[in-house]
Coordinates of C-alpha atoms and ligand atoms in Angstrom, one line a residue:
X1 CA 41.2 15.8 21.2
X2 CA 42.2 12.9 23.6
X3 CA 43.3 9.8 21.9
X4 CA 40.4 8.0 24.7
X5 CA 37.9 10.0 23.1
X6 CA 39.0 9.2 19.6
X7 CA 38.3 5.4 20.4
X8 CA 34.9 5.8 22.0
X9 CA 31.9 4.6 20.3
X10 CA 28.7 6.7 20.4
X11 CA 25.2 5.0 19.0
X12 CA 22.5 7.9 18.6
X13 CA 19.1 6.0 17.4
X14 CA 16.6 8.0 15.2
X15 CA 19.8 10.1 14.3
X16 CA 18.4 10.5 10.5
X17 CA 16.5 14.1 11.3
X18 CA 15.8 16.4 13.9
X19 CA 17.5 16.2 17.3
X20 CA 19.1 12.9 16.7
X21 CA 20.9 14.3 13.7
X22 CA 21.9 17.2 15.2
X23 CA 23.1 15.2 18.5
X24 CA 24.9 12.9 15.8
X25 CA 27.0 15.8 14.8
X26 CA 27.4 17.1 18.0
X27 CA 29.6 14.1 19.0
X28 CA 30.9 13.6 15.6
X29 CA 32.6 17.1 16.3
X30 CA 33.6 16.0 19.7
X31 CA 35.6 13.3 18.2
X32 CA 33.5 10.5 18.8
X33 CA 32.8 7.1 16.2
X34 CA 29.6 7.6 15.9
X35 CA 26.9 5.7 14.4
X36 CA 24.1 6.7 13.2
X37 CA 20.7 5.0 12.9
X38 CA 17.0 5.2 11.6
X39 CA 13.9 3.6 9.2
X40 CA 15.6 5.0 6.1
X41 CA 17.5 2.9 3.7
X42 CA 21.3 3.9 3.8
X43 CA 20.7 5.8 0.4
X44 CA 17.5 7.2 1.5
X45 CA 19.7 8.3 5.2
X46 CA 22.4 9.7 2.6
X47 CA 22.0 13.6 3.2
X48 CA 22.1 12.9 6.9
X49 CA 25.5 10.6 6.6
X50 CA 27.0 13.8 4.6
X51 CA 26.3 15.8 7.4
X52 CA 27.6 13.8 10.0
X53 CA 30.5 13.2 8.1
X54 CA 31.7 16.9 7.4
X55 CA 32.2 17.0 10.9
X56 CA 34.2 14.3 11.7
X57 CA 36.0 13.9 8.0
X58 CA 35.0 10.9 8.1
X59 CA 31.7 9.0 6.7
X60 CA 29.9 7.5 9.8
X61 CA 28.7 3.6 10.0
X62 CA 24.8 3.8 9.3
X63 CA 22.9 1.1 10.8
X64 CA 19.0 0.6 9.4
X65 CA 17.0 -0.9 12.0
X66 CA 13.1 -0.6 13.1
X67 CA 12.9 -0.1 16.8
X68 CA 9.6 -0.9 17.1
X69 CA 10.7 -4.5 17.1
X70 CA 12.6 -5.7 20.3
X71 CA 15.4 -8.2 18.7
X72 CA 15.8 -5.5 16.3
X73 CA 16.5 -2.8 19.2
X74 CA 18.9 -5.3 20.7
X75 CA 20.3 -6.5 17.4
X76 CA 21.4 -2.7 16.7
X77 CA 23.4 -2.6 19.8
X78 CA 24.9 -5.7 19.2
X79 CA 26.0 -5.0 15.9
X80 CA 27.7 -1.8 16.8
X81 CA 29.9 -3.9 19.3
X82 CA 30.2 -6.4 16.5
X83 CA 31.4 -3.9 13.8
X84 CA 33.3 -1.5 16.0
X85 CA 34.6 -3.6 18.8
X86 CA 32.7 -1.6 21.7
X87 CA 30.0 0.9 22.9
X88 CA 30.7 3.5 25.3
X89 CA 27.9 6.0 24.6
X90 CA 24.1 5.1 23.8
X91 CA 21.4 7.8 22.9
X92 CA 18.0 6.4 23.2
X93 CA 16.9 9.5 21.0
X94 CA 14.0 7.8 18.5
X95 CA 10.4 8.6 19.1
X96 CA 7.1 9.0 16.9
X97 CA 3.8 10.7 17.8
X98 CA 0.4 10.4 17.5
X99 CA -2.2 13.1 18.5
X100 CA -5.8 11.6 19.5
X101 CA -7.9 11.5 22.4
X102 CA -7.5 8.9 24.3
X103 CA -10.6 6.9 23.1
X104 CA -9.8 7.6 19.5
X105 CA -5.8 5.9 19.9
X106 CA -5.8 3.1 18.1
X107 CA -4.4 0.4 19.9
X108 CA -1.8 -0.2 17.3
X109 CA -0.3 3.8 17.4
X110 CA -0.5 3.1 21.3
X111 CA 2.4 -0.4 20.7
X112 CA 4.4 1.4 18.0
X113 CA 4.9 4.6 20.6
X114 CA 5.7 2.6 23.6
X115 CA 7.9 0.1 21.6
X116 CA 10.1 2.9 19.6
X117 CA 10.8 5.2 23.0
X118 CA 10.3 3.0 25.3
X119 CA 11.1 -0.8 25.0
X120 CA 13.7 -0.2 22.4
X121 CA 15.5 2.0 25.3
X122 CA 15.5 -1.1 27.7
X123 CA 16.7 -3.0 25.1
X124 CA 19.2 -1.4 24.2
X125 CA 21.0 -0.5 27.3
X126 CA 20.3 -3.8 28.4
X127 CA 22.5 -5.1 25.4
X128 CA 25.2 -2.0 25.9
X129 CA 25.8 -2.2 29.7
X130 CA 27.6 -5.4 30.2
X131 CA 30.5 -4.2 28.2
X132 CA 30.0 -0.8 29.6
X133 CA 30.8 -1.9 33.2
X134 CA 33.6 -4.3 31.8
X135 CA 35.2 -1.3 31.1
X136 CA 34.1 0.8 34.1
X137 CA 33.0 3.7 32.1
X138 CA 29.5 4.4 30.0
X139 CA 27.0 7.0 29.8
X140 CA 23.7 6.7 28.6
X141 CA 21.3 9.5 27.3
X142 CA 17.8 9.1 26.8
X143 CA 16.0 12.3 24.9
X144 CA 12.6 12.3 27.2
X145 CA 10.4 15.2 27.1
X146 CA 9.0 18.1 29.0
X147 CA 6.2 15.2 28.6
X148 CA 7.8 13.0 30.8
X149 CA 6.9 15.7 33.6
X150 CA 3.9 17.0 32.5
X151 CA 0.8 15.9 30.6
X152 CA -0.7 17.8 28.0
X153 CA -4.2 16.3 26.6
X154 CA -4.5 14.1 23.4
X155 CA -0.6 12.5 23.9
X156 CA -1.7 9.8 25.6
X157 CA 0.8 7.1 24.7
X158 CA 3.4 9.7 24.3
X159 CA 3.5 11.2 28.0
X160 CA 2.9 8.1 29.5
X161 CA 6.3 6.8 27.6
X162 CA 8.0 10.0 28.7
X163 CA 7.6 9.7 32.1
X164 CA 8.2 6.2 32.1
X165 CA 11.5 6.8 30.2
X166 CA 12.2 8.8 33.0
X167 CA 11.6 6.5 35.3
X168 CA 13.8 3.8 33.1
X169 CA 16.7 6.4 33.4
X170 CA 16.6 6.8 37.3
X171 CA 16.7 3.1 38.0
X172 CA 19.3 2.6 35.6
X173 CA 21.2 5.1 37.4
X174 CA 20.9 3.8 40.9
X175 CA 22.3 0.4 39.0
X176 CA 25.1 2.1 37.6
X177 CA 26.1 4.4 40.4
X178 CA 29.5 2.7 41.2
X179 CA 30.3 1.6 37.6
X180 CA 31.7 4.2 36.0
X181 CA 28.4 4.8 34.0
X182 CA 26.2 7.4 34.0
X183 CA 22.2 7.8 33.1
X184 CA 20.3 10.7 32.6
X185 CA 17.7 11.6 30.7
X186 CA 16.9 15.3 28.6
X187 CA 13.5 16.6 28.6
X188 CA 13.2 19.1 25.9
X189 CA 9.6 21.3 25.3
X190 CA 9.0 22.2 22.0
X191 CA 11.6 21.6 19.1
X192 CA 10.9 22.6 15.8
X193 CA 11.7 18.7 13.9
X194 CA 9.7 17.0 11.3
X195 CA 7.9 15.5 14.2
X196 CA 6.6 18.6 15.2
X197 CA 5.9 20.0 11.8
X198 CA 4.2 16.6 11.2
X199 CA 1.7 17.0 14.2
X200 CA 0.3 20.8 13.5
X201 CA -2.6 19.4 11.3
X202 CA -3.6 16.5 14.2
X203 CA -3.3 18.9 16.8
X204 CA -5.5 21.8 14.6
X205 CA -8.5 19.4 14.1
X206 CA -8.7 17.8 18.1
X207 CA -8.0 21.3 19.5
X208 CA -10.9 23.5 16.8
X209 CA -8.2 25.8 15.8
X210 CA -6.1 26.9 12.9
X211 CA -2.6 26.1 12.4
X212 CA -1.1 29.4 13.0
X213 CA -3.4 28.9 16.5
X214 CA -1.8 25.9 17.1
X215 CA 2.0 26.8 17.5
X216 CA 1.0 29.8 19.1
X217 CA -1.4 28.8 21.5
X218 CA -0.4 25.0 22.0
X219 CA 3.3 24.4 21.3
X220 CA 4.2 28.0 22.2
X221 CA 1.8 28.5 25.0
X222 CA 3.6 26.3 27.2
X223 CA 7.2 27.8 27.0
X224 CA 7.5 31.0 28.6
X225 CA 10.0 32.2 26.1
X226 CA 7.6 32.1 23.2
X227 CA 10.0 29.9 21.3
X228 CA 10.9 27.1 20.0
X229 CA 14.2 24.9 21.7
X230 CA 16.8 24.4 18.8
X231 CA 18.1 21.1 17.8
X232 CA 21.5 22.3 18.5
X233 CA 20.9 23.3 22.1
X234 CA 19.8 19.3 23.0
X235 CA 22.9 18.1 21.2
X236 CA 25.0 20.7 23.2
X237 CA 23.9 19.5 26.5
X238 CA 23.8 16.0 25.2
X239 CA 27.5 16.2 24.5
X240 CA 28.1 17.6 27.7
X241 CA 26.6 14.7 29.6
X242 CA 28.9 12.5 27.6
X243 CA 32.2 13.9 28.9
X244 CA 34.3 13.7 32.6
X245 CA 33.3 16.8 34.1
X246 CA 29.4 15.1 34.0
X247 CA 30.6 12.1 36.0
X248 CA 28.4 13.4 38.8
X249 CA 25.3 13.8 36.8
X250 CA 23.2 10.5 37.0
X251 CA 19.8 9.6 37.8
X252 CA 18.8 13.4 36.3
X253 CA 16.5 14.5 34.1
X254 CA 17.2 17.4 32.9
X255 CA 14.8 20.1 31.5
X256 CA 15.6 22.8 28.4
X257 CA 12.3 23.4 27.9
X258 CA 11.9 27.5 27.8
X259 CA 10.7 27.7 31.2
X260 CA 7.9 25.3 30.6
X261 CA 8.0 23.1 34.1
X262 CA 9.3 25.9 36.7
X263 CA 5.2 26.5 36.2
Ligands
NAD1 P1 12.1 13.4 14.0 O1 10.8 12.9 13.5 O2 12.7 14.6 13.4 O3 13.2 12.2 14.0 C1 12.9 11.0 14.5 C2 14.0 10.0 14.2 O4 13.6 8.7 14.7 C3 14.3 9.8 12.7 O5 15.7 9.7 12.5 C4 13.6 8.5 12.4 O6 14.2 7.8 11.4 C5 13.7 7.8 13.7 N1 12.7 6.7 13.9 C6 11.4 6.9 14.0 N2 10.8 5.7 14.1 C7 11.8 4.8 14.2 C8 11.9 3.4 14.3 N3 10.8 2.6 14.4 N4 13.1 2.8 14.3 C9 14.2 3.5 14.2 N5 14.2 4.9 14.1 C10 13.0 5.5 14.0 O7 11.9 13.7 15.6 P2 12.5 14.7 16.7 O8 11.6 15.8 16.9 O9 13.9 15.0 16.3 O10 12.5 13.7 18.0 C11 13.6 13.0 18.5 C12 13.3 12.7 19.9 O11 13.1 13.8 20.7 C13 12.0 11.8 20.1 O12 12.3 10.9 21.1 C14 11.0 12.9 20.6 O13 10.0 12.3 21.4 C15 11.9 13.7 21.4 N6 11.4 15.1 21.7 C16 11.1 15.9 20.6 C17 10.6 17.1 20.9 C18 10.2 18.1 19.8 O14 9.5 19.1 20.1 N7 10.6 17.8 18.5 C19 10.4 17.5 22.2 C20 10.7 16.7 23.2 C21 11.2 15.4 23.0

């Protein structure tokens, strides 16, 4: 491991559960300080720390913070350059759901999605890039969706978000170009994570179907592999787009979805 990439600092938001954890580890294993955030209380994120942990042999800074709240989102960033003197890799990974129709969304569930994927992710690289471009090196991943190409009905507030995550990603990109900094964005499809798991019942009662229906003929319809992504194939590419042989990749978003949006 390169001393450079010893000193790097890597923030992975929502990095309690799920993708974010396993991206967490990912660069925890690459050699990366990484820090690791969520809604959890530092006890409550404990299981998560261990894991990250074991693969760096050391315990990783948790941060709590609530992205759904903008000065929070930017506080985060700013503390991780407070406690650890720099930030050289942000993953805008934290997102919720909410299955409705469209006329059935509260407005509320509609804010709370478009503040935790969206508005903390300007936030944040808005707080990270002036150091990044001090330094003339940065790269910045932003875990979209296969939603943020397609649409699928009852995701309202989600896809919307998606896309316009990806649309975040290309403009910072263009911004970036001659920095040193790179921007791209992952769309996954299906990933079996708590946030799936959570949304079988929703999507049961809007689409008439059972459960067993519902990851067949919704989540799994979609994906011509009949399968479900793995946590550990995001964090792989994630880690990827962190290193010097990705300096080209910017402005991209990048699909590991099964096959899902070559249809
Ligand atoms: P998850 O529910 O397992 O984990 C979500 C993480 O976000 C947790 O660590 C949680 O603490 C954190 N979080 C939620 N609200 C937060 C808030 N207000 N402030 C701070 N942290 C908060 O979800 P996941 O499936 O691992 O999803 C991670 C990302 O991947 C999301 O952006 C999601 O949209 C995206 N994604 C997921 C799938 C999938 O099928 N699971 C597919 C495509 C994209």
């Amino acid at each position: 491991m390169s001393e450079d990439v010893e000193n790097k600092v890597a923030l992975v938001t929502g990095s309690t559960s799920g993708i974010g954890l396993a991206i967490a580890r990912r660069l925890a294993r690459g050699g990366y300080k990484v820090v690791v955030n969520g809604l959890e209380s530092e006890a409550d994120a404990g299981a998560a720390l261990t894991e990250v942990g074991a693969e760096a042999g050391v315990p990783p800074v948790y941060l709590h913070a609530d992205l759904a709240d903008g000065e929070a989102s930017h506080g985060l960033a700013q503390e991780v350059i407070a406690r650890l003197g720099r930030l050289d890799i942000v993953v805008n990974n934290a997102g919720i759901q909410k299955v409705a129709p469209v006329d059935e969304l509260p407005p509320a569930d509609w804010s709370r999605i478009v503040a935790v994927s969206l508005d903390s992710t300007f936030h944040i690289i808005r707080a990270a890039l002036p150091g990044m471009k001090a330094r003339g090196w940065g790269r910045i991943v932003n875990i979209a969706s296969a939603h943020g190409m397609r649409a699928s009905p009852f995701k309202s507030a989600y896809v919307a978000t998606k896309h316009a995550v990806v649309g975040l990603t290309r403009t910072v990109a263009l911004e970036t170009a001659e920095a040193g900094i790179t921007c791209n964005a992952i769309c996954p499809g299906y990933v079996w994570t708590p946030l799936v798991a959570a949304q079988v019942a929703d999507q049961a009662r809007v689409h008439g179907m059972s459960e067993e229906e519902v990851v067949r003929k919704v989540m799994l319809a979609p994906q011509p592999t009949r399968r479900f992504v793995q946590p550990e194939e995001v964090a792989e590419m994630t880690f990827y787009l962190t290193g010097e042989l990705a300096r080209s990749i910017t402005g991209a978003a990048l699909s590991i979805d099964g096959g899902w949006t070559a249809k």
